[in-house]
Each structure stands twice: as structure tokens, then as C-alpha cells.
Short mmCIF file of C-alpha atoms in Angstrom, two decimals:
data_model
loop_
_atom_site.label_atom_id
_atom_site.label_comp_id
_atom_site.label_asym_id
_atom_site.label_seq_id
_atom_site.Cartn_x
_atom_site.Cartn_y
_atom_site.Cartn_z
CA MET A 798 0.04 0.00 0.08
CA LYS A 799 1.12 3.56 -0.79
CA ILE A 800 0.53 5.83 2.62
CA ALA A 801 1.05 9.31 3.05
CA MET A 802 1.84 10.19 6.84
CA PHE A 803 1.99 13.12 8.72
CA GLY A 804 3.39 13.71 11.94
CA VAL A 805 6.25 11.27 11.91
CA THR A 806 8.81 12.72 14.00
CA GLY A 807 6.86 12.66 17.63
CA THR A 808 7.06 9.71 19.68
CA VAL A 809 4.28 7.81 18.28
CA GLY A 810 4.45 8.81 14.58
CA SER A 811 8.28 7.96 14.18
CA VAL A 812 7.38 4.45 15.57
CA LEU A 813 4.21 4.00 13.49
CA LEU A 814 6.54 5.49 10.50
CA ASP A 815 9.45 2.24 11.40
CA SER A 816 6.34 -0.16 11.60
CA ALA A 817 4.71 1.09 8.28
CA LEU A 818 7.76 0.30 6.10
CA ALA A 819 8.87 -3.17 8.21
CA ALA A 820 5.55 -4.05 6.99
CA GLY A 821 6.28 -3.76 3.51
CA HIS A 822 4.20 -0.19 2.73
CA ASP A 823 5.82 2.33 0.70
CA VAL A 824 5.35 5.49 2.60
CA ARG A 825 5.48 9.20 1.75
CA ILE A 826 6.01 11.55 4.42
CA LEU A 827 5.93 15.33 5.09
CA VAL A 828 8.04 16.87 7.46
CA ARG A 829 9.12 19.92 8.63
CA SER A 830 12.74 18.93 10.13
CA PRO A 831 14.24 15.95 8.01
CA GLU A 832 17.21 15.47 10.36
CA LYS A 833 15.31 14.45 13.00
CA LEU A 834 14.68 11.38 11.01
CA THR A 835 15.90 8.46 11.66
CA ALA A 836 14.42 5.87 9.38
CA ARG A 837 16.20 5.04 6.24
CA SER A 838 14.31 3.07 3.49
CA PRO A 839 14.43 2.97 -0.39
CA PHE A 840 10.45 2.73 0.26
CA LEU A 841 10.68 6.10 1.82
CA SER A 842 9.80 9.12 0.19
CA VAL A 843 10.80 12.58 1.79
CA THR A 844 9.22 16.08 1.20
CA GLU A 845 10.05 19.04 3.41
CA GLY A 846 7.42 21.01 4.39
CA ASP A 847 4.73 22.20 6.73
CA ALA A 848 1.05 20.49 7.37
CA CYS A 849 -0.55 23.91 7.03
CA ASP A 850 0.98 24.21 3.67
CA ALA A 851 -1.90 23.04 1.38
CA ALA A 852 0.19 22.37 -1.77
CA ALA A 853 2.82 20.68 -0.10
CA VAL A 854 0.09 18.23 1.75
CA ASP A 855 -1.39 17.74 -1.63
CA GLY A 856 2.50 16.77 -2.97
CA VAL A 857 2.58 14.26 -0.47
CA VAL A 858 -1.09 12.61 -0.64
CA ALA A 859 -1.06 12.70 -4.73
CA GLY A 860 -1.07 9.06 -5.77
CA THR A 861 -1.39 7.11 -2.47
CA ASP A 862 -4.09 4.65 -1.19
CA ALA A 863 -4.53 6.34 2.32
CA VAL A 864 -3.45 8.43 5.09
CA LEU A 865 -2.02 8.01 8.72
CA SER A 866 -1.68 11.18 10.81
CA SER A 867 -0.42 11.60 14.49
CA LEU A 868 -0.52 15.24 13.95
CA GLY A 869 -0.50 17.86 16.74
CA GLY A 870 0.96 18.24 20.24
CA PHE A 871 2.07 20.94 22.57
CA ARG A 872 4.30 22.36 19.83
CA GLY A 873 1.73 22.72 17.26
CA PRO A 874 -1.41 22.20 18.02
CA GLU A 875 -3.04 24.15 15.40
CA SER A 876 -1.88 21.71 12.68
CA LEU A 877 -4.63 19.28 14.10
CA SER A 878 -7.22 21.62 12.43
CA ILE A 879 -5.25 23.50 9.82
CA GLY A 880 -2.92 20.32 8.82
CA THR A 881 -6.17 17.84 8.82
CA ALA A 882 -8.26 20.04 6.76
CA ALA A 883 -5.70 20.46 4.16
CA ILE A 884 -5.14 16.85 4.13
CA MET A 885 -8.94 16.11 4.14
CA ASP A 886 -9.10 18.48 0.75
CA SER A 887 -6.17 16.75 -0.70
CA MET A 888 -7.41 13.49 -0.26
CA ALA A 889 -10.83 14.61 -1.77
CA ARG A 890 -8.94 15.96 -4.79
CA HIS A 891 -7.29 12.94 -5.58
CA SER A 892 -9.74 10.16 -4.27
CA VAL A 893 -8.08 8.79 -1.54
CA ARG A 894 -10.46 7.74 0.99
CA ARG A 895 -9.14 5.91 4.02
CA ILE A 896 -7.63 8.18 7.08
CA VAL A 897 -6.36 7.40 10.53
CA ILE A 898 -5.64 9.73 13.17
CA MET A 899 -4.09 9.71 16.62
CA GLN A 900 -5.42 11.71 19.51
CA GLY A 901 -5.82 11.51 23.09
CA PHE A 902 -8.81 10.17 24.78
CA HIS A 903 -9.43 13.99 26.03
CA LEU A 904 -11.37 14.74 23.02
CA HIS A 905 -14.75 13.85 23.67
CA MET A 906 -17.03 11.78 21.16
CA ASP A 907 -20.70 10.71 22.01
CA GLY A 908 -21.46 7.63 23.89
CA ASP A 909 -18.05 7.95 25.69
CA PRO A 910 -18.77 6.49 29.09
CA ARG A 911 -18.31 9.08 32.30
CA ASN A 912 -16.18 7.64 34.46
CA VAL A 913 -13.66 9.50 37.11
CA GLY A 914 -10.56 9.21 34.84
CA LYS A 915 -12.77 10.98 32.06
CA ARG A 916 -14.00 13.54 33.97
CA LEU A 917 -10.52 14.52 35.51
CA ILE A 918 -8.77 14.40 31.72
CA GLY A 919 -10.79 17.28 30.59
CA PRO A 920 -10.06 19.92 33.18
CA ILE A 921 -6.37 18.78 33.13
CA MET A 922 -6.21 19.09 29.53
CA LYS A 923 -8.07 22.71 29.13
CA THR A 924 -4.91 23.89 32.09
CA VAL A 925 -2.21 22.11 30.39
CA GLY A 926 -3.03 22.51 27.00
CA PRO A 927 -6.49 24.45 25.82
CA ALA A 928 -5.00 24.98 22.33
CA ILE A 929 -4.45 20.87 21.43
CA VAL A 930 -8.21 20.52 23.00
CA HIS A 931 -9.92 23.28 20.89
CA HIS A 932 -7.92 22.08 17.76
CA ALA A 933 -8.46 18.62 18.31
CA ALA A 934 -12.34 19.23 18.56
CA VAL A 935 -12.49 21.44 15.25
CA MET A 936 -10.52 18.70 13.53
CA ALA A 937 -12.85 15.70 15.01
CA THR A 938 -16.14 17.76 13.84
CA ALA A 939 -14.82 18.17 10.46
CA VAL A 940 -13.43 14.42 9.94
CA ALA A 941 -16.97 12.92 11.63
CA GLU A 942 -19.16 15.00 9.00
CA SER A 943 -16.70 13.86 6.02
CA ASP A 944 -17.81 11.40 3.81
CA LEU A 945 -13.91 9.76 4.13
CA ASP A 946 -13.39 6.32 5.55
CA TRP A 947 -12.56 7.70 8.73
CA THR A 948 -11.23 6.15 12.00
CA ILE A 949 -9.80 8.31 15.16
CA VAL A 950 -7.89 6.28 17.55
CA ARG A 951 -7.84 8.17 21.09
CA ALA A 952 -4.84 7.22 23.30
CA PRO A 953 -4.12 7.70 26.78
CA ARG A 954 -0.66 8.42 28.16
CA VAL A 955 1.96 7.00 25.77
CA VAL A 956 4.96 5.32 26.85
CA ALA A 957 7.94 3.75 24.63
CA GLY A 958 7.44 0.04 24.81
CA ASP A 959 6.89 -2.90 21.88
CA PRO A 960 3.24 -4.28 21.18
CA THR A 961 2.02 -5.61 24.09
CA GLY A 962 -0.07 -8.28 22.78
CA HIS A 963 -3.00 -7.68 25.04
CA LEU A 964 -4.38 -4.28 23.68
CA ARG A 965 -7.55 -3.03 24.94
CA THR A 966 -9.68 -1.37 22.37
CA GLY A 967 -13.34 0.26 22.48
CA ARG A 968 -15.29 2.69 24.43
CA LEU A 969 -13.07 2.32 27.96
CA LYS A 970 -13.30 3.68 31.56
CA ILE A 971 -9.43 4.99 31.27
CA GLY A 972 -8.18 7.64 33.24
CA PRO A 973 -5.05 9.75 33.13
CA TRP A 974 -3.06 7.16 35.18
CA SER A 975 -3.54 4.91 31.91
CA THR A 976 -1.28 4.19 29.13
CA VAL A 977 -0.14 2.48 25.80
CA THR A 978 2.93 1.80 24.74
CA THR A 979 4.51 3.13 21.40
CA GLY A 980 4.25 -0.26 19.74
CA ASP A 981 0.67 -1.08 20.69
CA VAL A 982 -0.51 2.47 19.03
CA ALA A 983 1.27 1.73 15.84
CA ALA A 984 0.40 -1.88 15.47
CA PHE A 985 -3.50 -0.88 16.30
CA MET A 986 -3.53 2.30 13.63
CA LEU A 987 -1.79 -0.42 11.05
CA ASP A 988 -4.48 -2.97 11.73
CA CYS A 989 -7.37 -0.84 11.42
CA LEU A 990 -5.57 0.42 8.29
CA ASP A 991 -4.93 -3.13 6.78
CA ASN A 992 -8.33 -4.40 7.44
CA GLY A 993 -10.88 -1.67 7.83
CA ARG A 994 -11.61 -1.92 11.66
CA TYR A 995 -13.63 1.10 13.04
CA VAL A 996 -14.13 3.09 9.89
CA GLY A 997 -16.54 5.69 10.82
CA ALA A 998 -15.30 5.13 14.60
CA ALA A 999 -13.32 6.59 17.43
CA PRO A 1000 -12.14 3.87 19.61
CA MET A 1001 -9.88 4.65 22.42
CA ILE A 1002 -6.86 2.03 23.29
CA ALA A 1003 -4.88 1.06 26.45
CA SER A 1004 -2.18 -1.43 26.85
#
């Protein structure tokens, strides 16, 4: 599969990129700082640029089969809304339908369980990362209202580690104390991409 990837130098993105290449995918990435990349492969195509640049995004998405995105975070939360909007526009232009997006479990979706952990994470994120909360909500609304084959994977605190083999998924009662390994996130996102799981849904995951 030819995959366009965004957010590949982050905690999750770097592991996701390595996993996608190891799985045999042909990967095209957009990255602001190519010198941060550690991945090397003849099946990796690197474009230097910003996800908020629609033209740069379009050049990466064109000719691919699907998109994986782990954009966002404290250093550039606006890419969640602006960058994802550019990706979606490009996908429509080039008839690319499948996108799998990684986000935090602070992102509220209809039908989420009302547990202590969910009630705690909202105020915490609004204090330490209000811009992330705002841009993630804008992004999720736009994605959910689109006609794309989308999945938004929502994770708690991500820690370094290989796939555990016992990942929990679905509408989970998790909290700020919950964790998931980078390996589990990458494996789950690729599984969603390969097998069409959770299309039109936003599952939570936890190791």
C-alpha cells in the first residue's frame, strides 16, 4: 500500500513510520525537520514542509492509497485543525478515502463512558493544553462530518515500548493514570488501515 504520513517525528509518529516500513508499505511523508528522521528505506519518500501548507500536503497525498496522521501536540496544535483540513481537501481531490488519525482520549465523542478518569482529563487538558483541546475538537468535528472512511484512535499517556499483545480497545473507562505503548498504538493504527476496522468510529485504546 502507498501511504501518506504526517507527524512522523513525534513519539508515536516515529514508531508508526518504522512499523509501516517494516510491514512493507511504500511511505511518503511530509516533515518540517528531515534531520530528525532516523528511518531509512528505499520505500520512504521524504518531502520537507509544513502540514499547514496545503500545496505541500497535496504533493504528498497525491497518488497514495491511504493516510496515517499523528499530527498535533504542544509544539504545534494548530496542525490538528488546519493541517488535517488540508489533508482532507487533498484526499477529496485525489480520491483517497481512508484515513487513520491518532489523538488523545481527552477528545470527547458521543457515547463515551462517564467515568472518573474521563471527568478528570478534561480540566487537566484545559489547564495544560487548551489549544490542543480546541484544535482537536475542531478537527474531530470536520472529520466526522466528512464522507471519508475515517478512524480516530484515542490514546491515554503514551510510553515507549513494544506491542504488548493484550491491547484493550473500544469505549474504555480509562483515565490520566492509564498508558499505552508506542508499539501498541502503531500496531493498532496499521491494523485499522490494513483490515478496515473501526471505519467511522473513534475507539479508545490502552495497554
